[in-house]
Amino acid sequence: EDQVTQSPEALRLQEGESSSLNCSYTVSGLRGLFWYRQDPGKGPEFLFTLYSAGEEKEKERLKATLTKKESFLHITAPKPEDSATYLCAVQVTGGGADGLTFGKGTHLIIQP
Amino acid sequence: GAVVSQHPSWVICKSGTSVKIECRSLDFQATTMFWYRQFPKQSLMLMATSNEGSKATYEQGVEKDKFLINHASLTLSTLTVTSAHPEDSSFYICSAPPWGDGYTFGSGTRLTVV
C-alpha cells in the first residue's frame, strides 16, 4: 500500500528562523512528488513537483528536494504569511486513476 | 494558468436530503476530474475519478450509490451526496489533472449535515 508520512505534524517558528519539513514515502513506483500549501478552509495551492531523486526546485523562501525515500521542504527566513499547512502528495506508476496520495500535512506557524 | 471553480463554498443541509457540488474548469477542458474528501486534521483522501462520457471510478470503500458523480461535459463535473447524514459532514475538494506542472484544485466545499 502506498504511504506518505509527514513530520512534524505541527511546527512553530519565529520569523526569520529557518527549518525543514519532511515527507517520507513508500510507493510501488513514483511518477511524481508534489508539495502544496493549504490555508484554512481553502483548496491546496500548488508549490512544486519533483520527479527524480536529486532534483531540487526553489520558489522565493521555499526549496524542495527529493531522495529515493523522502522529500524535504526547506523554508528560509520565513515570514508570518508563510503560516499554513504544507501538504506532500505522490502520484504512483501503474495506477489507473492517477489521483494523488496525500500525507496529513505539517501545520506551520510563523510568529512575528 | 488553469483554474478550477468549485461551488458552493459551504452548504448546510438536513439529514436525509441530497446536496450537489459543482466543479468547473474555466479556461481548459478536463476529461477527468478527481474528487477528494478531507476530515479535520486529516489528509485529503481520493474518493473517485470522474471521466467525461463514461462511468466514474470509485476508490475502495466509497459508496457509489451515496456519492453520485457525473461528468456532463468537458468543463463540468458534479458530486451529489445523496441521503446525507451527519457522518458525511466534511470538506470536499475537486481537482483537475496537471495542466503544466501540478494538479489544480478547487477551493473546496464545506458540507455540514444537521
PDB file of C-alpha atoms in Angstrom:
ATOM      1  CA  GLU A   1       0.000   0.000   0.000  1.00  0.00           C
ATOM      2  CA  ASP A   2       1.295   3.447  -0.917  1.00  0.00           C
ATOM      3  CA  GLN A   3       2.014   5.601   2.131  1.00  0.00           C
ATOM      4  CA  VAL A   4       3.041   9.191   2.717  1.00  0.00           C
ATOM      5  CA  THR A   5       4.155  10.329   6.179  1.00  0.00           C
ATOM      6  CA  GLN A   6       4.844  13.940   7.031  1.00  0.00           C
ATOM      7  CA  SER A   7       6.713  15.260  10.046  1.00  0.00           C
ATOM      8  CA  PRO A   8       6.441  17.136  12.219  1.00  0.00           C
ATOM      9  CA  GLU A   9       2.655  17.396  12.499  1.00  0.00           C
ATOM     10  CA  ALA A  10       2.995  20.964  13.699  1.00  0.00           C
ATOM     11  CA  LEU A  11       5.853  23.435  13.824  1.00  0.00           C
ATOM     12  CA  ARG A  12       6.044  26.859  15.389  1.00  0.00           C
ATOM     13  CA  LEU A  13       8.905  29.138  14.344  1.00  0.00           C
ATOM     14  CA  GLN A  14       9.934  32.683  14.961  1.00  0.00           C
ATOM     15  CA  GLU A  15      10.021  34.981  11.959  1.00  0.00           C
ATOM     16  CA  GLY A  16      13.360  34.515  10.232  1.00  0.00           C
ATOM     17  CA  GLU A  17      14.026  31.103  11.806  1.00  0.00           C
ATOM     18  CA  SER A  18      14.763  28.628   9.013  1.00  0.00           C
ATOM     19  CA  SER A  19      13.671  24.989   9.183  1.00  0.00           C
ATOM     20  CA  SER A  20      12.740  21.922   7.134  1.00  0.00           C
ATOM     21  CA  LEU A  21       9.610  19.830   6.749  1.00  0.00           C
ATOM     22  CA  ASN A  22       9.907  16.124   5.989  1.00  0.00           C
ATOM     23  CA  CYS A  23       7.859  13.869   3.727  1.00  0.00           C
ATOM     24  CA  SER A  24       8.687  10.147   3.741  1.00  0.00           C
ATOM     25  CA  TYR A  25       7.052   7.937   1.165  1.00  0.00           C
ATOM     26  CA  THR A  26       6.668   4.242   0.434  1.00  0.00           C
ATOM     27  CA  VAL A  27       5.268   3.594  -3.018  1.00  0.00           C
ATOM     28  CA  SER A  28       5.334   0.899  -5.646  1.00  0.00           C
ATOM     29  CA  GLY A  29       6.697   3.317  -8.205  1.00  0.00           C
ATOM     30  CA  LEU A  30       6.964   7.100  -8.095  1.00  0.00           C
ATOM     31  CA  ARG A  31       5.805   9.217 -11.005  1.00  0.00           C
ATOM     32  CA  GLY A  32       5.922  12.486  -9.141  1.00  0.00           C
ATOM     33  CA  LEU A  33       6.036  14.029  -5.673  1.00  0.00           C
ATOM     34  CA  PHE A  34       4.051  17.190  -5.094  1.00  0.00           C
ATOM     35  CA  TRP A  35       4.132  19.902  -2.456  1.00  0.00           C
ATOM     36  CA  TYR A  36       1.101  22.046  -1.787  1.00  0.00           C
ATOM     37  CA  ARG A  37       0.215  24.820   0.603  1.00  0.00           C
ATOM     38  CA  GLN A  38      -3.268  24.843   2.141  1.00  0.00           C
ATOM     39  CA  ASP A  39      -4.800  27.738   4.040  1.00  0.00           C
ATOM     40  CA  PRO A  40      -7.762  27.087   6.398  1.00  0.00           C
ATOM     41  CA  GLY A  41     -10.987  26.421   4.504  1.00  0.00           C
ATOM     42  CA  LYS A  42      -9.286  26.601   1.111  1.00  0.00           C
ATOM     43  CA  GLY A  43      -8.180  24.154  -1.540  1.00  0.00           C
ATOM     44  CA  PRO A  44      -4.489  23.236  -1.881  1.00  0.00           C
ATOM     45  CA  GLU A  45      -2.242  25.675  -3.744  1.00  0.00           C
ATOM     46  CA  PHE A  46       0.451  24.114  -5.931  1.00  0.00           C
ATOM     47  CA  LEU A  47       4.082  24.721  -4.980  1.00  0.00           C
ATOM     48  CA  PHE A  48       6.388  22.128  -6.577  1.00  0.00           C
ATOM     49  CA  THR A  49       6.581  18.855  -8.450  1.00  0.00           C
ATOM     50  CA  LEU A  50       9.681  16.653  -8.183  1.00  0.00           C
ATOM     51  CA  TYR A  51      10.169  13.665 -10.455  1.00  0.00           C
ATOM     52  CA  SER A  52      13.520  12.036  -9.685  1.00  0.00           C
ATOM     53  CA  ALA A  53      15.999  11.643  -6.837  1.00  0.00           C
ATOM     54  CA  GLY A  54      18.443  14.507  -6.651  1.00  0.00           C
ATOM     55  CA  GLU A  55      16.032  17.016  -8.118  1.00  0.00           C
ATOM     56  CA  GLU A  56      15.634  20.387  -6.404  1.00  0.00           C
ATOM     57  CA  LYS A  57      13.250  23.276  -7.009  1.00  0.00           C
ATOM     58  CA  GLU A  58      13.069  26.731  -5.457  1.00  0.00           C
ATOM     59  CA  LYS A  59      10.465  29.435  -5.175  1.00  0.00           C
ATOM     60  CA  GLU A  60      11.045  32.522  -3.057  1.00  0.00           C
ATOM     61  CA  ARG A  61      11.778  31.292   0.500  1.00  0.00           C
ATOM     62  CA  LEU A  62      10.946  27.654  -0.281  1.00  0.00           C
ATOM     63  CA  LYS A  63      13.162  24.905  -1.633  1.00  0.00           C
ATOM     64  CA  ALA A  64      12.084  21.323  -2.226  1.00  0.00           C
ATOM     65  CA  THR A  65      14.432  18.362  -2.536  1.00  0.00           C
ATOM     66  CA  LEU A  66      13.886  14.682  -3.300  1.00  0.00           C
ATOM     67  CA  THR A  67      15.651  11.419  -2.489  1.00  0.00           C
ATOM     68  CA  LYS A  68      14.534   7.851  -3.167  1.00  0.00           C
ATOM     69  CA  LYS A  69      12.764   7.689   0.202  1.00  0.00           C
ATOM     70  CA  GLU A  70      11.872  11.213   1.226  1.00  0.00           C
ATOM     71  CA  SER A  71      11.453  14.826   0.313  1.00  0.00           C
ATOM     72  CA  PHE A  72      12.237  17.955   2.268  1.00  0.00           C
ATOM     73  CA  LEU A  73      10.664  21.359   2.062  1.00  0.00           C
ATOM     74  CA  HIS A  74      13.192  23.873   3.318  1.00  0.00           C
ATOM     75  CA  ILE A  75      11.907  27.259   4.380  1.00  0.00           C
ATOM     76  CA  THR A  76      14.468  30.027   4.704  1.00  0.00           C
ATOM     77  CA  ALA A  77      13.877  33.138   6.813  1.00  0.00           C
ATOM     78  CA  PRO A  78      10.118  32.577   6.953  1.00  0.00           C
ATOM     79  CA  LYS A  79       7.584  35.380   7.333  1.00  0.00           C
ATOM     80  CA  PRO A  80       4.204  35.272   9.116  1.00  0.00           C
ATOM     81  CA  GLU A  81       2.452  34.987   5.743  1.00  0.00           C
ATOM     82  CA  ASP A  82       4.155  31.618   5.266  1.00  0.00           C
ATOM     83  CA  SER A  83       1.925  30.224   8.027  1.00  0.00           C
ATOM     84  CA  ALA A  84      -0.197  27.435   6.521  1.00  0.00           C
ATOM     85  CA  THR A  85      -0.489  23.675   6.300  1.00  0.00           C
ATOM     86  CA  TYR A  86       2.017  22.176   3.878  1.00  0.00           C
ATOM     87  CA  LEU A  87       0.914  19.007   2.147  1.00  0.00           C
ATOM     88  CA  CYS A  88       3.023  16.378   0.422  1.00  0.00           C
ATOM     89  CA  ALA A  89       1.472  14.028  -2.132  1.00  0.00           C
ATOM     90  CA  VAL A  90       2.646  11.315  -4.500  1.00  0.00           C
ATOM     91  CA  GLN A  91       1.495  10.113  -7.870  1.00  0.00           C
ATOM     92  CA  VAL A  92       2.348   6.470  -8.432  1.00  0.00           C
ATOM     93  CA  THR A  93       3.061   4.483 -11.554  1.00  0.00           C
ATOM     94  CA  GLY A  94       0.599   1.926 -12.803  1.00  0.00           C
ATOM     95  CA  GLY A  95      -2.338   3.465 -11.036  1.00  0.00           C
ATOM     96  CA  GLY A  96      -5.380   3.648 -13.200  1.00  0.00           C
ATOM     97  CA  ALA A  97      -6.863   6.661 -11.515  1.00  0.00           C
ATOM     98  CA  ASP A  98      -3.792   8.898 -11.445  1.00  0.00           C
ATOM     99  CA  GLY A  99      -5.120  10.589  -8.347  1.00  0.00           C
ATOM    100  CA  LEU A 100      -2.742  11.658  -5.595  1.00  0.00           C
ATOM    101  CA  THR A 101      -1.993  10.045  -2.230  1.00  0.00           C
ATOM    102  CA  PHE A 102      -1.538  12.726   0.405  1.00  0.00           C
ATOM    103  CA  GLY A 103       0.184  12.921   3.760  1.00  0.00           C
ATOM    104  CA  LYS A 104      -1.585  14.514   6.719  1.00  0.00           C
ATOM    105  CA  GLY A 105       0.387  17.709   6.374  1.00  0.00           C
ATOM    106  CA  THR A 106       2.570  19.896   8.572  1.00  0.00           C
ATOM    107  CA  HIS A 107       0.826  22.826  10.230  1.00  0.00           C
ATOM    108  CA  LEU A 108       3.360  25.642  10.194  1.00  0.00           C
ATOM    109  CA  ILE A 109       3.012  28.766  12.328  1.00  0.00           C
ATOM    110  CA  ILE A 110       5.429  31.671  11.935  1.00  0.00           C
ATOM    111  CA  GLN A 111       5.341  34.083  14.839  1.00  0.00           C
ATOM    112  CA  PRO A 112       6.285  37.748  14.279  1.00  0.00           C
TER     113      PRO A 112
ATOM    114  CA  GLY B   1      -2.925  29.168 -15.604  1.00  0.00           C
ATOM    115  CA  ALA B   2      -5.595  26.518 -15.169  1.00  0.00           C
ATOM    116  CA  VAL B   3      -8.463  27.492 -12.883  1.00  0.00           C
ATOM    117  CA  VAL B   4     -10.990  25.147 -11.301  1.00  0.00           C
ATOM    118  CA  SER B   5     -14.107  26.778  -9.913  1.00  0.00           C
ATOM    119  CA  GLN B   6     -15.991  24.892  -7.197  1.00  0.00           C
ATOM    120  CA  HIS B   7     -19.451  25.748  -5.828  1.00  0.00           C
ATOM    121  CA  PRO B   8     -20.852  26.137  -3.299  1.00  0.00           C
ATOM    122  CA  SER B   9     -18.120  27.088  -0.828  1.00  0.00           C
ATOM    123  CA  TRP B  10     -20.214  25.852   2.041  1.00  0.00           C
ATOM    124  CA  VAL B  11     -23.589  24.226   2.486  1.00  0.00           C
ATOM    125  CA  ILE B  12     -25.724  23.161   5.415  1.00  0.00           C
ATOM    126  CA  CYS B  13     -28.390  20.557   4.808  1.00  0.00           C
ATOM    127  CA  LYS B  14     -30.788  18.463   6.809  1.00  0.00           C
ATOM    128  CA  SER B  15     -30.146  14.796   7.375  1.00  0.00           C
ATOM    129  CA  GLY B  16     -31.716  12.695   4.623  1.00  0.00           C
ATOM    130  CA  THR B  17     -31.535  15.331   1.912  1.00  0.00           C
ATOM    131  CA  SER B  18     -29.190  15.446  -1.090  1.00  0.00           C
ATOM    132  CA  VAL B  19     -26.560  18.025  -1.928  1.00  0.00           C
ATOM    133  CA  LYS B  20     -24.887  18.724  -5.269  1.00  0.00           C
ATOM    134  CA  ILE B  21     -21.386  20.160  -5.583  1.00  0.00           C
ATOM    135  CA  GLU B  22     -20.185  21.534  -8.917  1.00  0.00           C
ATOM    136  CA  CYS B  23     -16.678  21.771 -10.256  1.00  0.00           C
ATOM    137  CA  ARG B  24     -15.924  23.675 -13.457  1.00  0.00           C
ATOM    138  CA  SER B  25     -12.716  24.043 -15.423  1.00  0.00           C
ATOM    139  CA  LEU B  26     -12.773  27.679 -16.510  1.00  0.00           C
ATOM    140  CA  ASP B  27     -10.039  28.027 -19.110  1.00  0.00           C
ATOM    141  CA  PHE B  28      -9.352  24.477 -20.204  1.00  0.00           C
ATOM    142  CA  GLN B  29     -11.134  21.223 -20.929  1.00  0.00           C
ATOM    143  CA  ALA B  30     -10.911  18.449 -18.368  1.00  0.00           C
ATOM    144  CA  THR B  31     -11.790  14.939 -19.484  1.00  0.00           C
ATOM    145  CA  THR B  32     -11.015  13.768 -15.950  1.00  0.00           C
ATOM    146  CA  MET B  33     -11.744  15.256 -12.540  1.00  0.00           C
ATOM    147  CA  PHE B  34     -10.734  13.890  -9.146  1.00  0.00           C
ATOM    148  CA  TRP B  35     -12.875  14.192  -6.016  1.00  0.00           C
ATOM    149  CA  TYR B  36     -11.331  14.221  -2.548  1.00  0.00           C
ATOM    150  CA  ARG B  37     -12.684  14.354   0.982  1.00  0.00           C
ATOM    151  CA  GLN B  38     -10.841  15.866   3.930  1.00  0.00           C
ATOM    152  CA  PHE B  39     -11.796  15.430   7.576  1.00  0.00           C
ATOM    153  CA  PRO B  40     -10.387  17.837  10.201  1.00  0.00           C
ATOM    154  CA  LYS B  41      -6.657  17.383  10.718  1.00  0.00           C
ATOM    155  CA  GLN B  42      -6.648  14.507   8.251  1.00  0.00           C
ATOM    156  CA  SER B  43      -5.168  14.131   4.799  1.00  0.00           C
ATOM    157  CA  LEU B  44      -7.082  14.511   1.573  1.00  0.00           C
ATOM    158  CA  MET B  45      -8.487  11.125   0.594  1.00  0.00           C
ATOM    159  CA  LEU B  46      -9.246  10.357  -3.032  1.00  0.00           C
ATOM    160  CA  MET B  47     -12.883   9.300  -3.326  1.00  0.00           C
ATOM    161  CA  ALA B  48     -13.417   8.902  -7.038  1.00  0.00           C
ATOM    162  CA  THR B  49     -12.399   9.898 -10.520  1.00  0.00           C
ATOM    163  CA  SER B  50     -14.957  11.250 -12.962  1.00  0.00           C
ATOM    164  CA  ASN B  51     -14.493  10.714 -16.674  1.00  0.00           C
ATOM    165  CA  GLU B  52     -16.324  12.658 -19.352  1.00  0.00           C
ATOM    166  CA  GLY B  53     -18.541  10.310 -21.310  1.00  0.00           C
ATOM    167  CA  SER B  54     -18.098   7.267 -19.095  1.00  0.00           C
ATOM    168  CA  LYS B  55     -18.742   5.981 -15.600  1.00  0.00           C
ATOM    169  CA  ALA B  56     -16.822   7.284 -12.643  1.00  0.00           C
ATOM    170  CA  THR B  57     -14.186   5.159 -10.942  1.00  0.00           C
ATOM    171  CA  TYR B  58     -14.573   4.871  -7.171  1.00  0.00           C
ATOM    172  CA  GLU B  59     -11.886   4.126  -4.617  1.00  0.00           C
ATOM    173  CA  GLN B  60     -12.261   1.114  -2.376  1.00  0.00           C
ATOM    174  CA  GLY B  61     -14.714   1.708   0.444  1.00  0.00           C
ATOM    175  CA  VAL B  62     -16.535   4.629  -1.195  1.00  0.00           C
ATOM    176  CA  GLU B  63     -20.254   4.005  -1.709  1.00  0.00           C
ATOM    177  CA  LYS B  64     -21.189   4.538  -5.347  1.00  0.00           C
ATOM    178  CA  ASP B  65     -24.882   4.946  -4.573  1.00  0.00           C
ATOM    179  CA  LYS B  66     -24.248   7.570  -1.932  1.00  0.00           C
ATOM    180  CA  PHE B  67     -21.736   9.692  -3.811  1.00  0.00           C
ATOM    181  CA  LEU B  68     -23.071  10.140  -7.327  1.00  0.00           C
ATOM    182  CA  ILE B  69     -20.581  11.573  -9.776  1.00  0.00           C
ATOM    183  CA  ASN B  70     -21.459  12.936 -13.186  1.00  0.00           C
ATOM    184  CA  HIS B  71     -19.103  14.395 -15.765  1.00  0.00           C
ATOM    185  CA  ALA B  72     -21.643  16.109 -18.000  1.00  0.00           C
ATOM    186  CA  SER B  73     -19.234  17.967 -20.266  1.00  0.00           C
ATOM    187  CA  LEU B  74     -15.561  18.727 -20.750  1.00  0.00           C
ATOM    188  CA  THR B  75     -15.862  21.611 -18.292  1.00  0.00           C
ATOM    189  CA  LEU B  76     -18.279  20.348 -15.638  1.00  0.00           C
ATOM    190  CA  SER B  77     -18.131  17.554 -13.066  1.00  0.00           C
ATOM    191  CA  THR B  78     -20.621  17.189 -10.207  1.00  0.00           C
ATOM    192  CA  LEU B  79     -20.670  15.263  -6.950  1.00  0.00           C
ATOM    193  CA  THR B  80     -24.050  14.597  -5.365  1.00  0.00           C
ATOM    194  CA  VAL B  81     -24.156  13.404  -1.782  1.00  0.00           C
ATOM    195  CA  THR B  82     -27.446  11.513  -1.531  1.00  0.00           C
ATOM    196  CA  SER B  83     -29.393  10.967   1.683  1.00  0.00           C
ATOM    197  CA  ALA B  84     -26.744  12.841   3.601  1.00  0.00           C
ATOM    198  CA  HIS B  85     -26.098  12.045   7.263  1.00  0.00           C
ATOM    199  CA  PRO B  86     -24.002  13.850   9.876  1.00  0.00           C
ATOM    200  CA  GLU B  87     -21.075  11.493   9.270  1.00  0.00           C
ATOM    201  CA  ASP B  88     -20.910  12.808   5.686  1.00  0.00           C
ATOM    202  CA  SER B  89     -20.022  16.257   7.030  1.00  0.00           C
ATOM    203  CA  SER B  90     -16.609  17.021   5.613  1.00  0.00           C
ATOM    204  CA  PHE B  91     -14.596  19.214   3.255  1.00  0.00           C
ATOM    205  CA  TYR B  92     -14.967  18.086  -0.367  1.00  0.00           C
ATOM    206  CA  ILE B  93     -12.431  19.197  -2.979  1.00  0.00           C
ATOM    207  CA  CYS B  94     -12.182  18.583  -6.703  1.00  0.00           C
ATOM    208  CA  SER B  95      -9.016  18.551  -8.757  1.00  0.00           C
ATOM    209  CA  ALA B  96      -8.106  18.513 -12.425  1.00  0.00           C
ATOM    210  CA  PRO B  97      -5.111  16.611 -13.822  1.00  0.00           C
ATOM    211  CA  PRO B  98      -1.863  18.525 -14.335  1.00  0.00           C
ATOM    212  CA  TRP B  99      -2.006  21.435 -16.732  1.00  0.00           C
ATOM    213  CA  GLY B 100       1.641  22.243 -16.829  1.00  0.00           C
ATOM    214  CA  ASP B 101       3.327  21.019 -13.693  1.00  0.00           C
ATOM    215  CA  GLY B 102       0.809  20.424 -10.943  1.00  0.00           C
ATOM    216  CA  TYR B 103      -2.743  19.320 -10.292  1.00  0.00           C
ATOM    217  CA  THR B 104      -5.130  22.251  -9.923  1.00  0.00           C
ATOM    218  CA  PHE B 105      -7.589  22.146  -7.046  1.00  0.00           C
ATOM    219  CA  GLY B 106     -10.918  23.822  -6.490  1.00  0.00           C
ATOM    220  CA  SER B 107     -11.476  25.981  -3.429  1.00  0.00           C
ATOM    221  CA  GLY B 108     -13.409  23.243  -1.635  1.00  0.00           C
ATOM    222  CA  THR B 109     -16.924  22.815  -0.259  1.00  0.00           C
ATOM    223  CA  ARG B 110     -17.622  22.598   3.464  1.00  0.00           C
ATOM    224  CA  LEU B 111     -20.632  20.312   3.936  1.00  0.00           C
ATOM    225  CA  THR B 112     -22.404  20.263   7.266  1.00  0.00           C
ATOM    226  CA  VAL B 113     -25.302  17.850   7.742  1.00  0.00           C
ATOM    227  CA  VAL B 114     -27.588  18.601  10.678  1.00  0.00           C
TER     228      VAL B 114
END
